[in-house]
């Protein structure tokens, strides 16, 4: 009997990859020959040869598939594929999402439906993991994975007992002494040089926001307004040196190693086959992020104190999720700090890639127009800094790195992806751009710069922030456009007066103008910012305008707004 399973994942932030690799470890314990890889790293033409495949995919943006799944998904959508092409395939689909978003788990639901259309047989019900569950993703994933393996073991019974979770499964060696080489820049990626890294909030303002300018010498470098820059951060050298000293690995930090994945895994294409041991932690592995459940699971095999082992394993059970949350997520305790709490331990080098997750790229809305800034890309990035429950000042991994980059530094492997918002199809169509607060102004700046460059002057910017003099980004540029009659600016400074004022208040105040632009001129509305209550409150403000100025009923206003979304006249890009 062929006991082979392929686990394919689509992951934007690393969560789906972590789930896929965890399922891969479970598979090895059940004595399956297992392969785990990103969907776009897999040879799609081999799919018809597979017998058993488990798909894991997350959701990004407003129901969009992850970037490392896009080519695979496009292949499945080909119209010339026969309806029974996957007739020999048994599979299951796991979706990761957040039910607070309108398009909850859309990629996994669409994938599930398309696989069925191509003749695949579902061996288990679809798993819809919800980050809103009180146990997080594990609320659905835990029970589902138990059911999945029960089904699999009945269909593919093993000839030897499965490996208990109390036992560390054998693993191949990862390291051999050789000469190091540099990471690879792949097609579609650009190495950009830092031209400017400037704080644009007042020095006495609590939030540090940076305006960053990056330049390219590549003739093929291009992007469109609304596009996203995908950047992978690095750990600081001094922090890594301290970490290696604590781990007892400082003496091998400069040693060249050859890195290879287990036979059932693939390494990212940009990784060099040979690197310095310390470079593994500077450029590729996340050691200062908050640990996920799989980290505690793996660490439990390396602790030398039985009490620590027991506690770590409790964290991985459904009953221990609240304790794990209180220990790691609530205080934002890092993996490095967790290791300190659970010493002594002994971690063999060949398990490093199993224990520590990869550094994941971060996505930033581009804040510039290439027409206005040739060969240059500008970003507006907030430096994440806060005090934890442990009363420690904490900065995000990416923020810490971004805050110290300087002119002349190279940002490697920057990738450009399409955003969820686009310009109006013609310059004659008005634009209503809404940046409620913070770095949500970034794509609005790109849109307005591009529009002004091409002579489009019917633009309205509704911008919100706390204080006019502290965090009103790009104020001088907006004033210049206003004075040149290229932009109408409507501001909402929430803390400059006793009564707080937000963009939704300004929307209602300007109901006559906005209704005329939308109804009579077909204006396009774009919104960017936090995904908490803001998008709903802005949407409600527009519906109120439709009822007041358009004399629509509540139901008609709802239908009018839905029509704008379907026709892409109203677009938003919001994040948690």
Coordinates of C-alpha atoms in Angstrom, one line a residue:
X1 CA 0.0 0.0 0.0
X2 CA 1.3 3.5 -1.0
X3 CA 1.5 5.4 2.3
X4 CA 2.5 8.8 0.8
X5 CA 1.0 12.1 1.6
X6 CA 1.6 15.6 0.1
X7 CA 0.9 18.6 2.3
X8 CA 0.6 21.9 0.3
X9 CA 0.2 25.2 2.0
X10 CA -0.6 28.8 1.0
X11 CA 0.7 31.1 3.7
X12 CA 1.2 34.9 3.9
X13 CA 2.4 35.4 7.5
X14 CA 3.7 31.9 8.3
X15 CA 0.6 30.7 10.2
X16 CA -0.6 28.2 7.5
X17 CA 3.0 27.1 7.0
X18 CA 3.3 26.4 10.7
X19 CA 0.0 24.4 10.7
X20 CA 1.2 22.4 7.6
X21 CA 4.5 21.6 9.1
X22 CA 2.8 20.5 12.4
X23 CA 0.5 18.2 10.3
X24 CA 3.6 16.9 8.6
X25 CA 5.2 15.9 11.9
X26 CA 1.9 14.1 12.8
X27 CA 2.1 12.4 9.4
X28 CA 5.6 11.1 10.0
X29 CA 4.5 9.8 13.4
X30 CA 1.9 7.8 11.5
X31 CA 4.6 6.4 9.2
X32 CA 3.6 8.3 6.1
X33 CA 6.2 9.3 3.6
X34 CA 5.5 13.0 3.7
X35 CA 6.3 16.1 1.7
X36 CA 5.5 19.6 2.9
X37 CA 5.8 22.6 0.6
X38 CA 4.3 25.9 -0.6
X39 CA 1.7 25.4 -3.3
X40 CA 3.7 27.6 -5.7
X41 CA 6.9 25.6 -5.1
X42 CA 5.2 22.4 -6.2
X43 CA 5.2 21.1 -9.8
X44 CA 1.6 21.5 -10.6
X45 CA 1.7 19.1 -13.5
X46 CA 2.4 16.3 -11.0
X47 CA -0.9 16.8 -9.2
X48 CA -2.7 14.2 -11.3
X49 CA -0.2 11.6 -10.1
X50 CA -0.8 12.2 -6.4
X51 CA -3.1 9.9 -4.4
X52 CA -3.4 11.8 -1.1
X53 CA -3.0 15.6 -0.6
X54 CA -3.8 17.8 2.3
X55 CA -4.2 21.5 1.5
X56 CA -3.7 24.2 4.1
X57 CA -4.3 27.9 3.2
X58 CA -4.8 31.1 5.0
X59 CA -6.7 34.3 4.0
X60 CA -5.1 37.6 3.3
X61 CA -6.7 41.0 2.8
X62 CA -10.4 40.9 1.9
X63 CA -10.7 37.2 1.1
X64 CA -7.5 37.0 -1.1
X65 CA -5.4 33.9 -1.5
X66 CA -1.8 34.1 -0.1
X67 CA 1.0 35.1 -2.5
X68 CA 2.7 31.7 -2.5
X69 CA -0.6 30.1 -3.7
X70 CA -1.5 32.4 -6.5
X71 CA 0.2 30.5 -9.4
X72 CA -1.2 27.2 -8.2
X73 CA -4.7 28.6 -7.9
X74 CA -4.4 30.2 -11.4
X75 CA -3.5 26.7 -12.7
X76 CA -6.5 25.1 -11.1
X77 CA -8.8 27.7 -12.7
X78 CA -7.7 26.9 -16.2
X79 CA -10.9 26.3 -18.3
X80 CA -9.3 23.5 -20.4
X81 CA -8.9 21.2 -17.4
X82 CA -11.2 18.2 -17.7
X83 CA -13.9 17.7 -15.0
X84 CA -12.4 14.4 -14.0
X85 CA -8.7 15.2 -14.1
X86 CA -8.3 14.7 -10.4
X87 CA -10.5 11.7 -10.2
X88 CA -7.8 9.6 -8.6
X89 CA -7.0 12.2 -5.9
X90 CA -8.2 11.9 -2.3
X91 CA -7.7 15.2 -0.4
X92 CA -8.8 17.4 2.4
X93 CA -8.7 21.2 2.9
X94 CA -7.9 23.2 6.0
X95 CA -8.7 27.0 5.9
X96 CA -7.3 29.6 8.4
X97 CA -9.2 32.8 8.7
X98 CA -11.0 35.3 10.9
X99 CA -14.8 35.4 11.0
X100 CA -14.8 39.1 11.8
X101 CA -14.0 39.7 8.1
X102 CA -16.7 39.6 5.5
X103 CA -15.0 37.0 3.3
X104 CA -14.1 34.5 6.0
X105 CA -11.9 31.7 4.7
X106 CA -12.7 32.5 1.1
X107 CA -9.5 31.0 -0.4
X108 CA -10.0 27.6 1.3
X109 CA -13.8 27.6 0.4
X110 CA -13.0 28.3 -3.3
X111 CA -10.2 25.8 -3.3
X112 CA -12.5 23.1 -1.8
X113 CA -15.2 23.8 -4.4
X114 CA -12.7 23.8 -7.3
X115 CA -11.1 20.5 -6.3
X116 CA -14.6 18.9 -6.3
X117 CA -15.3 20.4 -9.7
X118 CA -12.1 18.7 -11.0
X119 CA -13.2 15.3 -9.7
X120 CA -11.2 15.1 -6.4
X121 CA -12.7 13.1 -3.6
X122 CA -12.8 14.7 -0.1
X123 CA -11.6 12.3 2.5
X124 CA -12.7 14.6 5.3
X125 CA -15.0 17.6 5.8
X126 CA -13.4 21.0 5.2
X127 CA -11.8 22.5 8.3
X128 CA -12.7 26.2 8.8
X129 CA -10.4 27.5 11.5
X130 CA -11.4 30.8 13.1
X131 CA -9.1 33.1 14.9
X132 CA -12.1 34.5 16.7
X133 CA -12.7 31.1 18.5
X134 CA -11.8 31.3 22.2
X135 CA -9.1 28.7 21.6
X136 CA -8.0 30.4 18.4
X137 CA -7.3 28.3 15.3
X138 CA -6.9 25.2 17.5
X139 CA -10.5 25.4 18.4
X140 CA -11.4 23.8 15.1
X141 CA -8.0 22.4 14.0
X142 CA -7.6 20.1 17.1
X143 CA -10.8 18.1 16.8
X144 CA -10.6 18.1 13.0
X145 CA -7.0 16.7 12.9
X146 CA -8.0 13.9 15.3
X147 CA -10.9 13.0 13.0
X148 CA -8.7 13.2 9.9
X149 CA -6.1 10.8 11.3
X150 CA -8.8 8.4 12.4
X151 CA -10.1 8.3 8.8
X152 CA -6.7 8.1 7.3
X153 CA -5.6 5.2 9.6
X154 CA -8.7 3.2 8.8
X155 CA -8.0 3.7 5.1
X156 CA -4.2 3.3 5.3
X157 CA -3.5 1.0 8.2
X158 CA 0.1 1.0 9.3
X159 CA 2.1 -2.2 9.7
X160 CA 4.0 -0.9 12.8
X161 CA 2.8 1.1 15.8
X162 CA 2.6 4.9 15.3
X163 CA 5.3 6.9 17.1
X164 CA 3.9 8.3 20.4
X165 CA 3.9 12.1 21.0
X166 CA 6.1 11.4 24.0
X167 CA 9.0 10.3 21.7
X168 CA 11.1 12.6 19.5
X169 CA 11.1 11.2 15.9
X170 CA 14.4 10.6 14.2
X171 CA 15.8 13.3 12.0
X172 CA 18.5 13.8 9.4
X173 CA 21.6 16.0 10.0
X174 CA 21.4 19.6 8.7
X175 CA 24.9 20.8 9.0
X176 CA 28.3 20.2 7.5
X177 CA 31.4 22.4 7.4
X178 CA 31.7 24.1 4.0
X179 CA 32.3 27.6 2.5
X180 CA 29.4 30.2 2.9
X181 CA 27.6 32.0 0.1
X182 CA 25.0 34.8 -0.1
X183 CA 21.3 34.6 -0.2
X184 CA 19.7 34.6 -3.7
X185 CA 17.6 37.4 -5.2
X186 CA 14.9 35.6 -7.2
X187 CA 13.1 36.8 -10.3
X188 CA 10.6 39.5 -9.5
X189 CA 12.6 40.6 -6.4
X190 CA 14.6 43.8 -6.1
X191 CA 17.6 44.8 -3.9
X192 CA 16.8 48.4 -3.0
X193 CA 19.1 51.0 -1.5
X194 CA 18.0 53.3 1.4
X195 CA 17.9 56.9 0.4
X196 CA 16.1 58.3 3.5
X197 CA 14.7 57.1 6.8
X198 CA 13.0 60.0 8.4
X199 CA 10.7 60.3 11.4
X200 CA 7.6 62.3 10.4
X201 CA 5.8 62.4 13.7
X202 CA 6.6 65.1 16.3
X203 CA 9.4 64.3 18.6
X204 CA 7.1 64.4 21.6
X205 CA 4.4 62.2 20.0
X206 CA 4.0 58.7 21.4
X207 CA 4.1 57.1 17.9
X208 CA 7.3 56.9 15.8
X209 CA 6.3 56.8 12.1
X210 CA 9.0 56.8 9.4
X211 CA 9.0 58.0 5.8
X212 CA 11.4 55.7 4.0
X213 CA 12.7 56.2 0.5
X214 CA 14.2 53.3 -1.4
X215 CA 15.9 53.5 -4.8
X216 CA 16.5 50.8 -7.4
X217 CA 19.1 50.6 -10.2
X218 CA 17.2 47.8 -11.9
X219 CA 15.6 49.0 -15.3
X220 CA 12.8 46.5 -14.7
X221 CA 11.7 48.0 -11.4
X222 CA 8.1 49.0 -11.5
X223 CA 4.9 49.2 -9.5
X224 CA 1.4 50.7 -9.7
X225 CA -0.5 52.9 -7.2
X226 CA -2.2 50.6 -4.7
X227 CA 0.6 48.0 -4.9
X228 CA 2.2 46.4 -1.9
X229 CA 5.9 46.2 -1.0
X230 CA 6.7 42.8 0.6
X231 CA 9.9 43.0 2.8
X232 CA 11.5 40.4 4.9
X233 CA 13.1 41.8 8.1
X234 CA 16.3 40.8 9.7
X235 CA 17.4 40.3 13.3
X236 CA 20.0 42.7 14.6
X237 CA 23.5 41.3 14.7
X238 CA 24.1 42.4 18.3
X239 CA 20.8 40.6 19.4
X240 CA 21.8 37.4 17.6
X241 CA 25.3 37.5 19.2
X242 CA 23.6 37.7 22.6
X243 CA 21.2 34.9 21.7
X244 CA 24.1 32.6 20.6
X245 CA 26.0 33.3 23.8
X246 CA 23.0 32.3 25.9
X247 CA 22.4 29.2 23.8
X248 CA 26.1 28.1 24.1
X249 CA 26.5 28.4 20.4
X250 CA 28.8 31.5 20.2
X251 CA 31.9 29.4 19.4
X252 CA 30.3 28.1 16.2
X253 CA 28.7 31.4 15.1
X254 CA 31.2 32.1 12.4
X255 CA 31.5 28.4 11.2
X256 CA 30.3 27.7 7.7
X257 CA 27.4 25.2 7.5
X258 CA 25.6 23.4 4.8
X259 CA 21.8 23.6 5.4
X260 CA 19.5 20.9 4.0
X261 CA 15.9 20.2 4.7
X262 CA 14.6 16.8 5.7
X263 CA 13.6 14.6 2.8
X264 CA 9.9 15.6 3.2
X265 CA 10.6 19.3 3.2
X266 CA 11.9 22.0 0.8
X267 CA 14.0 25.0 1.8
X268 CA 13.0 28.5 0.5
X269 CA 14.6 29.1 -2.9
X270 CA 16.5 32.2 -1.8
X271 CA 18.4 30.4 1.0
X272 CA 22.0 29.7 0.1
X273 CA 23.0 26.1 0.5
X274 CA 26.0 27.2 2.6
X275 CA 26.0 30.0 5.2
X276 CA 27.6 31.1 8.5
X277 CA 25.8 29.5 11.4
X278 CA 25.0 33.0 12.9
X279 CA 23.5 34.1 9.5
X280 CA 20.9 31.4 9.9
X281 CA 19.5 33.5 12.9
X282 CA 20.2 37.0 11.4
X283 CA 18.5 36.5 8.0
X284 CA 16.3 33.4 8.0
X285 CA 15.0 32.2 11.4
X286 CA 12.6 34.0 13.8
X287 CA 13.9 33.8 17.4
X288 CA 12.4 37.0 18.8
X289 CA 8.8 36.5 17.7
X290 CA 6.0 35.3 19.9
X291 CA 6.0 31.4 19.8
X292 CA 3.1 29.5 18.3
X293 CA 1.8 26.2 19.7
X294 CA 4.3 24.1 17.6
X295 CA 7.3 25.8 19.3
X296 CA 6.2 24.6 22.7
X297 CA 5.5 21.1 21.2
X298 CA 9.1 20.8 19.8
X299 CA 10.8 22.4 22.8
X300 CA 9.2 19.9 25.1
X301 CA 11.5 17.2 23.6
X302 CA 14.7 19.1 24.5
X303 CA 14.0 20.3 28.1
X304 CA 16.0 18.4 30.8
X305 CA 13.5 19.2 33.6
X306 CA 10.5 16.8 33.7
X307 CA 8.3 19.6 35.2
X308 CA 9.2 21.9 32.3
X309 CA 8.4 19.1 29.8
X310 CA 5.0 18.5 31.4
X311 CA 4.1 22.2 31.4
X312 CA 5.2 22.6 27.7
X313 CA 3.0 19.7 26.7
X314 CA 0.1 21.1 28.6
X315 CA 0.4 24.2 26.5
X316 CA -0.2 22.1 23.3
X317 CA -3.5 20.6 24.6
X318 CA -6.9 22.1 24.1
X319 CA -7.2 22.4 27.9
X320 CA -3.9 24.3 28.1
X321 CA -4.7 26.9 25.5
X322 CA -5.7 29.6 28.0
X323 CA -2.5 29.0 30.0
X324 CA -0.5 29.2 26.8
X325 CA -2.2 32.5 25.9
X326 CA -1.6 33.9 29.4
X327 CA 2.1 32.8 29.2
X328 CA 3.0 33.9 25.7
X329 CA 0.5 35.9 23.7
X330 CA -0.8 38.2 26.4
X331 CA 2.6 39.4 27.5
X332 CA 4.1 39.0 24.0
X333 CA 6.8 36.8 25.4
X334 CA 9.4 35.9 22.7
X335 CA 10.9 32.6 21.8
X336 CA 14.3 33.7 23.2
X337 CA 12.6 34.6 26.5
X338 CA 10.7 31.3 26.6
X339 CA 14.0 29.4 26.2
X340 CA 15.4 31.3 29.2
X341 CA 12.4 30.3 31.3
X342 CA 12.7 26.6 30.4
X343 CA 16.4 26.0 30.7
X344 CA 18.2 23.7 31.0
X345 CA 17.7 22.1 27.6
X346 CA 19.7 20.4 24.9
X347 CA 18.8 21.3 21.3
X348 CA 20.8 19.3 18.7
X349 CA 21.7 21.4 15.6
X350 CA 19.9 19.1 13.3
X351 CA 16.5 20.1 14.9
X352 CA 17.0 23.9 14.7
X353 CA 14.9 24.2 11.5
X354 CA 12.1 22.2 13.2
X355 CA 12.1 24.3 16.4
X356 CA 12.4 27.9 15.0
X357 CA 10.1 29.2 12.4
X358 CA 11.3 31.2 9.4
X359 CA 11.3 35.0 9.4
X360 CA 8.2 36.0 7.6
X361 CA 7.9 38.9 5.2
X362 CA 5.9 42.0 6.1
X363 CA 3.6 43.8 3.6
X364 CA 3.5 47.6 3.4
X365 CA 1.3 49.8 1.1
X366 CA 3.5 51.8 -1.2
X367 CA 3.2 55.5 -0.4
X368 CA 4.4 57.0 -3.8
X369 CA 3.8 57.1 -7.5
X370 CA 6.5 55.9 -9.8
X371 CA 5.5 58.6 -12.3
X372 CA 6.4 61.2 -9.7
X373 CA 9.4 59.4 -8.2
X374 CA 11.2 57.5 -11.0
X375 CA 13.3 54.5 -9.8
X376 CA 12.1 55.2 -6.2
X377 CA 9.6 53.7 -3.8
X378 CA 8.5 55.4 -0.7
X379 CA 6.9 53.8 2.4
X380 CA 5.1 55.1 5.5
X381 CA 5.9 52.7 8.3
X382 CA 4.9 52.8 12.0
X383 CA 7.5 51.6 14.5
X384 CA 5.7 49.2 16.8
X385 CA 6.7 49.9 20.3
X386 CA 4.8 49.1 23.5
X387 CA 5.0 48.0 27.1
X388 CA 4.1 44.4 27.8
X389 CA 2.3 42.9 30.8
X390 CA 5.8 42.1 32.1
X391 CA 6.4 45.9 32.0
X392 CA 9.1 45.5 29.3
X393 CA 9.4 47.8 26.4
X394 CA 8.9 45.8 23.3
X395 CA 9.5 46.5 19.7
X396 CA 8.4 44.3 16.8
X397 CA 11.1 42.3 14.9
X398 CA 10.5 44.3 11.8
X399 CA 10.2 47.6 13.6
X400 CA 13.4 47.1 15.4
X401 CA 15.2 46.5 12.1
X402 CA 13.5 49.3 10.2
X403 CA 14.2 51.9 12.9
X404 CA 18.0 51.5 12.5
X405 CA 18.4 51.2 8.8
X406 CA 20.3 54.1 7.4
X407 CA 21.2 55.8 4.1
X408 CA 23.2 53.5 1.8
X409 CA 22.0 50.3 3.4
X410 CA 20.5 47.6 1.1
X411 CA 17.1 46.1 1.6
X412 CA 17.3 42.8 -0.1
X413 CA 14.6 40.8 -2.0
X414 CA 11.8 43.4 -2.0
X415 CA 8.8 42.0 -3.9
X416 CA 5.9 43.9 -5.3
X417 CA 2.4 42.5 -5.2
X418 CA -1.0 43.8 -6.2
X419 CA -3.1 45.5 -3.5
X420 CA -6.9 45.3 -3.2
X421 CA -7.5 48.9 -4.4
X422 CA -7.0 50.5 -7.8
X423 CA -7.4 54.0 -9.4
X424 CA -10.5 55.1 -11.1
X425 CA -10.5 53.8 -14.7
X426 CA -10.4 57.4 -16.2
X427 CA -9.0 60.7 -15.0
X428 CA -12.5 62.3 -15.4
X429 CA -13.9 60.0 -12.7
X430 CA -13.6 61.7 -9.3
X431 CA -11.7 60.0 -6.4
X432 CA -12.7 60.1 -2.8
X433 CA -9.7 58.8 -0.7
X434 CA -10.2 58.1 3.0
X435 CA -7.2 57.7 5.3
X436 CA -8.8 57.5 8.8
X437 CA -5.6 57.5 10.8
X438 CA -2.0 56.3 10.8
X439 CA -0.2 54.7 7.9
X440 CA -3.5 54.1 6.1
X441 CA -2.6 57.3 4.3
X442 CA 0.2 55.5 2.4
X443 CA -1.9 54.2 -0.6
X444 CA -3.9 57.4 -0.7
X445 CA -0.7 59.4 -1.3
X446 CA 0.2 57.0 -4.1
X447 CA -3.2 57.5 -5.7
X448 CA -3.3 61.2 -5.4
X449 CA 0.2 61.7 -6.6
X450 CA -0.5 59.6 -9.7
X451 CA -3.8 61.5 -10.4
X452 CA -2.3 64.9 -10.0
X453 CA 0.7 63.9 -12.3
X454 CA -1.8 63.0 -15.0
X455 CA -3.9 66.1 -14.6
X456 CA -6.9 64.7 -12.7
X457 CA -8.0 67.4 -10.2
X458 CA -11.3 66.2 -9.0
X459 CA -9.9 64.6 -5.9
X460 CA -11.1 64.6 -2.3
X461 CA -9.0 63.4 0.6
X462 CA -10.7 62.8 3.9
X463 CA -7.8 62.3 6.4
X464 CA -7.9 61.6 10.1
X465 CA -5.3 61.7 12.8
X466 CA -5.0 62.7 16.5
X467 CA -3.3 66.1 16.2
X468 CA -2.7 68.6 13.4
X469 CA 0.8 69.4 14.7
X470 CA 1.9 65.9 15.7
X471 CA 0.8 63.1 13.3
X472 CA -0.7 64.8 10.2
X473 CA 1.4 63.1 7.6
X474 CA 2.3 64.8 4.4
X475 CA 0.5 68.0 5.4
X476 CA 2.7 70.3 3.3
X477 CA 2.1 68.2 0.2
X478 CA -1.7 68.2 0.7
X479 CA -1.7 72.0 1.2
X480 CA 0.3 72.4 -2.0
X481 CA -2.2 70.3 -4.0
X482 CA -5.1 72.2 -2.4
X483 CA -3.6 75.6 -3.2
X484 CA -3.1 74.4 -6.9
X485 CA -6.8 73.4 -7.0
X486 CA -5.8 69.7 -7.5
X487 CA -7.2 68.4 -4.2
X488 CA -9.9 69.1 -1.7
X489 CA -8.8 68.2 1.9
X490 CA -11.2 67.4 4.7
X491 CA -9.5 66.8 8.0
X492 CA -10.6 65.2 11.2
X493 CA -8.2 65.8 14.2
X494 CA -9.7 63.6 16.9
X495 CA -7.8 65.0 19.9
X496 CA -7.4 68.7 19.1
X497 CA -10.7 69.6 20.8
X498 CA -12.7 68.3 23.7
X499 CA -15.1 66.4 21.5
X500 CA -13.5 63.7 19.4
X501 CA -14.0 64.0 15.7
X502 CA -13.4 61.1 13.3
X503 CA -13.6 60.8 9.5
X504 CA -17.1 59.3 9.6
X505 CA -18.2 62.5 11.3
X506 CA -16.7 64.5 8.4
X507 CA -18.3 62.2 5.9
X508 CA -21.8 63.0 7.3
X509 CA -21.0 66.7 7.5
X510 CA -20.1 66.7 3.7
X511 CA -23.1 64.6 2.7
X512 CA -24.2 66.9 -0.2
X513 CA -20.7 67.0 -1.8
X514 CA -20.1 63.3 -1.4
X515 CA -23.5 62.1 -2.6
X516 CA -23.3 64.3 -5.7
X517 CA -19.8 62.9 -6.5
X518 CA -20.9 59.3 -6.1
X519 CA -24.4 59.4 -7.6
X520 CA -24.0 62.0 -10.4
X521 CA -20.3 61.7 -11.2
X522 CA -19.6 58.0 -10.4
X523 CA -16.8 58.8 -8.0
X524 CA -14.6 56.0 -6.8
X525 CA -14.2 55.6 -3.0
X526 CA -11.1 54.0 -1.5
X527 CA -10.5 53.4 2.2
X528 CA -7.4 52.2 4.0
X529 CA -6.6 51.7 7.7
X530 CA -7.3 49.5 10.7
X531 CA -9.8 46.7 10.4
X532 CA -11.4 47.2 13.9
X533 CA -14.7 49.1 14.0
X534 CA -13.6 51.8 11.5
X535 CA -14.6 50.2 8.2
X536 CA -18.1 49.5 9.5
X537 CA -18.5 53.0 10.9
X538 CA -17.3 54.6 7.6
X539 CA -19.7 52.3 5.6
X540 CA -22.6 53.2 7.9
X541 CA -21.8 56.9 7.4
X542 CA -22.1 56.5 3.7
X543 CA -25.4 54.6 4.0
X544 CA -26.7 57.5 6.1
X545 CA -25.7 59.9 3.3
X546 CA -27.6 57.7 0.8
X547 CA -30.7 57.8 2.9
X548 CA -30.5 61.5 3.6
X549 CA -29.5 62.9 0.2
X550 CA -30.7 60.1 -2.0
X551 CA -34.0 59.7 -0.2
X552 CA -33.3 55.9 0.0
X553 CA -34.8 53.5 2.5
X554 CA -32.4 51.6 4.8
X555 CA -32.8 48.5 2.6
X556 CA -32.2 50.5 -0.6
X557 CA -29.1 52.2 1.0
X558 CA -27.8 48.8 1.9
X559 CA -28.3 47.5 -1.7
X560 CA -26.8 50.7 -3.1
X561 CA -23.7 50.2 -1.0
X562 CA -23.4 46.5 -1.9
X563 CA -23.7 47.5 -5.5
X564 CA -20.7 49.9 -5.1
X565 CA -18.7 47.0 -3.6
X566 CA -19.6 44.6 -6.4
X567 CA -18.7 47.1 -9.1
X568 CA -15.5 48.0 -7.3
X569 CA -16.6 51.6 -7.0
X570 CA -16.0 51.2 -3.3
X571 CA -12.8 49.5 -2.3
X572 CA -11.0 49.1 1.1
X573 CA -7.7 47.7 2.3
X574 CA -7.8 47.2 6.0
X575 CA -5.7 45.2 8.4
X576 CA -5.8 44.0 12.0

